[in-house]
Coordinates of C-alpha atoms in Angstrom, one line a residue:
M1 CA 0.0 0.0 0.0
T2 CA 1.4 3.4 -0.9
R3 CA 1.4 6.4 1.4
K4 CA -0.9 8.2 -1.0
Q5 CA -3.4 5.3 -1.2
N6 CA -3.4 5.1 2.6
K7 CA -4.3 8.7 3.0
N8 CA -7.1 8.4 0.5
I9 CA -8.5 5.5 2.5
M10 CA -8.3 7.6 5.7
S11 CA -10.1 10.5 4.1
T12 CA -13.0 8.3 3.1
S13 CA -13.2 6.0 6.1
S14 CA -11.9 7.4 9.4
D15 CA -13.2 4.4 11.4
S16 CA -11.4 1.7 9.4
L17 CA -8.3 1.2 11.6
L18 CA -7.5 -2.5 11.8
C19 CA -5.2 -4.4 14.1
F20 CA -3.7 -7.9 13.8
Q21 CA -0.8 -10.1 14.8
H22 CA 1.1 -12.4 12.4
C23 CA 4.5 -13.9 13.1
E24 CA 5.4 -12.4 16.5
K25 CA 3.7 -10.7 19.4
V26 CA 3.6 -7.4 17.7
N27 CA 0.4 -5.5 17.0
I28 CA 0.1 -4.4 13.4
F29 CA -2.2 -1.4 12.7
C30 CA -3.3 -0.5 9.2
F31 CA -6.3 0.7 7.2
M32 CA -6.1 -2.2 4.8
V33 CA -4.4 -5.5 5.4
P34 CA -1.2 -5.5 3.3
Y35 CA -0.1 -8.3 1.0
N36 CA 3.1 -8.9 3.1
C37 CA 3.6 -8.8 6.9
P38 CA 5.3 -5.5 7.8
K39 CA 7.3 -7.4 10.4
C40 CA 8.7 -10.6 8.7
R41 CA 7.7 -9.7 5.0
S42 CA 5.9 -13.1 4.5
D43 CA 3.0 -13.3 2.1
L44 CA -0.1 -13.0 4.3
S45 CA -2.4 -14.7 1.9
G46 CA -0.6 -18.1 2.5
T47 CA 0.0 -18.0 6.3
D48 CA -2.1 -18.1 9.4
M49 CA -2.3 -15.1 11.6
A50 CA -1.8 -15.3 15.4
I51 CA -4.6 -12.8 15.8
P52 CA -6.9 -12.1 12.7
P53 CA -7.6 -8.5 11.8
F54 CA -10.2 -6.7 13.9
R55 CA -11.5 -3.2 13.9
I56 CA -10.4 -0.6 16.5
P57 CA -13.5 1.3 17.7
N58 CA -13.1 5.0 16.8
P59 CA -14.0 7.4 19.7
L60 CA -14.6 10.2 17.1
T61 CA -17.9 10.6 15.4
C62 CA -19.7 12.8 12.9
E63 CA -23.2 12.3 14.4
P64 CA -24.0 13.2 18.0
N65 CA -26.1 11.0 20.3
N66 CA -28.9 12.5 22.3
F67 CA -28.2 14.0 25.8
S68 CA -24.4 14.1 25.3
L69 CA -21.4 16.3 25.8
V70 CA -19.8 17.0 22.4
I71 CA -16.2 18.1 22.3
K72 CA -13.8 19.2 19.5
P73 CA -10.6 21.3 19.2
T74 CA -11.2 25.0 19.1
F75 CA -8.9 25.2 16.1
G76 CA -8.3 22.5 13.5
S77 CA -9.3 18.9 13.8
F78 CA -8.6 16.0 16.2
I79 CA -7.1 13.8 13.5
R80 CA -4.7 16.2 11.8
D81 CA -4.0 18.9 14.3
F82 CA -4.8 18.2 18.0
K83 CA -2.2 17.7 20.6
R84 CA -2.3 17.5 24.4
G85 CA -3.0 21.0 25.9
D86 CA -4.8 22.5 22.9
L87 CA -7.9 24.4 23.5
L88 CA -11.2 22.5 23.3
H89 CA -14.8 23.6 22.5
I90 CA -17.6 21.9 24.3
A91 CA -21.3 21.8 23.8
L92 CA -24.5 19.8 24.6
S93 CA -26.9 17.8 22.6
N94 CA -30.6 17.5 23.4
S95 CA -33.1 14.6 23.1
K96 CA -33.2 15.0 19.3
S97 CA -29.4 15.1 19.0
I98 CA -29.4 18.8 18.2
I99 CA -26.2 20.5 19.3
F100 CA -26.5 23.7 21.5
E101 CA -23.3 25.7 21.8
F102 CA -22.1 29.0 23.1
N103 CA -19.3 31.1 21.6
E104 CA -18.5 34.6 20.5
N105 CA -21.6 34.5 18.3
G106 CA -23.9 33.7 21.2
I107 CA -26.1 30.6 21.3
S108 CA -26.6 28.5 18.2
S109 CA -28.3 25.1 17.8
S110 CA -28.2 22.8 14.8
S111 CA -27.8 19.1 13.9
A112 CA -24.3 18.0 13.3
S113 CA -25.1 17.1 9.7
S114 CA -26.0 20.7 9.0
H115 CA -23.2 22.2 11.0
L116 CA -20.0 22.1 9.1
N117 CA -17.9 22.9 12.1
W118 CA -18.8 19.6 13.8
T119 CA -17.0 16.8 12.2
N120 CA -14.9 14.1 13.9
F121 CA -15.7 15.1 17.4
L122 CA -16.0 13.3 20.8
C123 CA -19.5 12.5 21.9
I124 CA -19.9 11.5 25.6
S125 CA -23.3 10.4 26.9
L126 CA -24.5 12.2 30.0
S127 CA -25.2 8.8 31.4
A128 CA -21.5 8.6 32.1
L129 CA -22.2 11.0 35.0
P130 CA -23.7 9.6 38.2
Y131 CA -26.5 12.1 38.2
R132 CA -30.0 12.6 36.8
F133 CA -30.6 15.6 34.5
E134 CA -34.2 16.7 34.1
D135 CA -35.9 19.1 31.7
L136 CA -32.7 19.4 29.7
D137 CA -34.5 20.1 26.5
E138 CA -36.5 23.0 28.0
I139 CA -33.5 24.5 29.7
L140 CA -31.4 24.4 26.5
E141 CA -34.2 26.2 24.7
T142 CA -34.5 28.9 27.3
T143 CA -30.8 29.7 27.0
K144 CA -31.4 31.1 23.5
V145 CA -33.1 34.2 25.0
M146 CA -31.1 34.6 28.2
D147 CA -29.0 37.8 28.4
I148 CA -26.0 36.0 29.9
W149 CA -25.6 33.9 26.8
A150 CA -25.8 36.9 24.4
A151 CA -22.9 37.2 21.9
E152 CA -21.6 40.4 23.6
R153 CA -21.5 38.6 27.0
Y154 CA -19.0 36.0 25.7
D155 CA -15.6 36.0 27.4
D156 CA -12.8 33.6 26.7
L157 CA -11.9 33.3 30.4
H158 CA -15.0 34.1 32.4
N159 CA -18.1 33.3 30.3
N160 CA -17.2 30.7 27.7
C161 CA -18.5 27.4 26.3
F162 CA -17.5 25.4 29.4
D163 CA -19.4 27.9 31.6
Y164 CA -22.4 27.4 29.5
V165 CA -22.3 23.6 29.7
I166 CA -21.8 23.6 33.5
S167 CA -24.6 26.2 33.9
V168 CA -27.1 24.1 31.9
L169 CA -26.2 20.9 33.6
N170 CA -26.5 22.4 37.1
A171 CA -29.9 23.9 36.1
S172 CA -31.1 20.5 35.1
L173 CA -29.8 18.5 38.0
Q174 CA -32.5 16.6 39.9
N175 CA -30.8 17.3 43.2
S176 CA -30.5 21.1 43.1
S177 CA -28.5 21.3 46.3
F178 CA -25.5 19.7 44.5
K179 CA -23.4 21.7 42.0
L180 CA -21.3 20.1 39.3
T181 CA -17.9 21.8 38.9
K182 CA -15.6 22.2 35.9
L183 CA -12.9 20.3 37.7
Q184 CA -15.2 17.4 38.5
L185 CA -16.5 17.2 34.9
T186 CA -13.0 17.4 33.6
Q187 CA -11.4 14.8 35.8
D188 CA -14.3 12.3 35.8
V189 CA -15.4 12.5 32.2
I190 CA -13.5 14.7 29.8
S191 CA -9.8 13.9 30.6
P192 CA -10.3 10.1 30.3
A193 CA -12.0 10.5 27.0
I194 CA -9.3 12.9 25.7
N195 CA -6.5 10.6 26.9
K196 CA -8.0 7.6 25.1
T197 CA -8.4 9.7 21.9
I198 CA -4.8 10.9 22.0
R199 CA -3.5 7.4 22.3
L200 CA -5.5 6.4 19.2
L201 CA -4.6 9.5 17.3
S202 CA -0.9 8.7 17.7
I203 CA -1.4 5.3 16.0
I204 CA -3.6 6.8 13.3
R205 CA -1.0 9.5 12.4
N206 CA 1.7 6.8 12.2
V207 CA -0.4 4.8 9.8
L208 CA -1.2 7.8 7.7
D209 CA 2.5 8.6 7.4
N210 CA 3.9 5.1 6.9
G211 CA 1.0 2.8 5.8
F212 CA 1.2 0.8 9.0
F213 CA 2.3 1.0 12.6
L214 CA 4.0 -1.8 14.7
Q215 CA 3.3 -1.8 18.4
R216 CA 5.3 -4.1 20.7
T217 CA 3.6 -6.2 23.4
L218 CA 5.1 -6.7 26.8
A219 CA 7.0 -9.8 25.6
E220 CA 8.5 -8.1 22.5
P221 CA 11.4 -5.6 22.2
A222 CA 10.6 -2.1 20.9
V223 CA 9.9 -1.9 17.2
S224 CA 9.4 0.9 14.7
S225 CA 7.5 1.3 11.5

């Protein structure tokens, strides 16, 4: 597989990452199984594999689920540009999977399919949080006319997209005496999802650059592509 062909595959099917083992305890990642083993160069069509190819679930999506946190880089895309520490943009989806977001333009709501800025993003179900959120649809709708979420009230540090998400979630908490914090949401939900995504992105970028990526297991010395 050539580098150009591999990139074309990635551009048309971002969820097609495969993994298999052939001759040694080395995980081989690719978008299409090559004719020859990248480790021992044997013809794969005539040999058995230690672990047959299986798909790696992609944490990124182009379609939000209902009642979810949706997260993407503020600039660029996860696949091509994102690195640890980059700014993130966060929003919420309602029961109909409509994304509600707050930025310098104020509140906007739209389906991901009609919103060109939402492609290959993280979607985390609110069920991942140990709380019950009620009337979320109604609360999201009311934010459209609230002065605090007007475009001129947006502030990068003190009234941003994360403040919006936390405010909406706290307004919809069944137990109104409890307040969800940015730190808690980050530590319990957002950071684990981002860390998992970063690990996968490292593999994806190696495959994009080289056509495959070899990952050693505990019993195998370090290898490179």
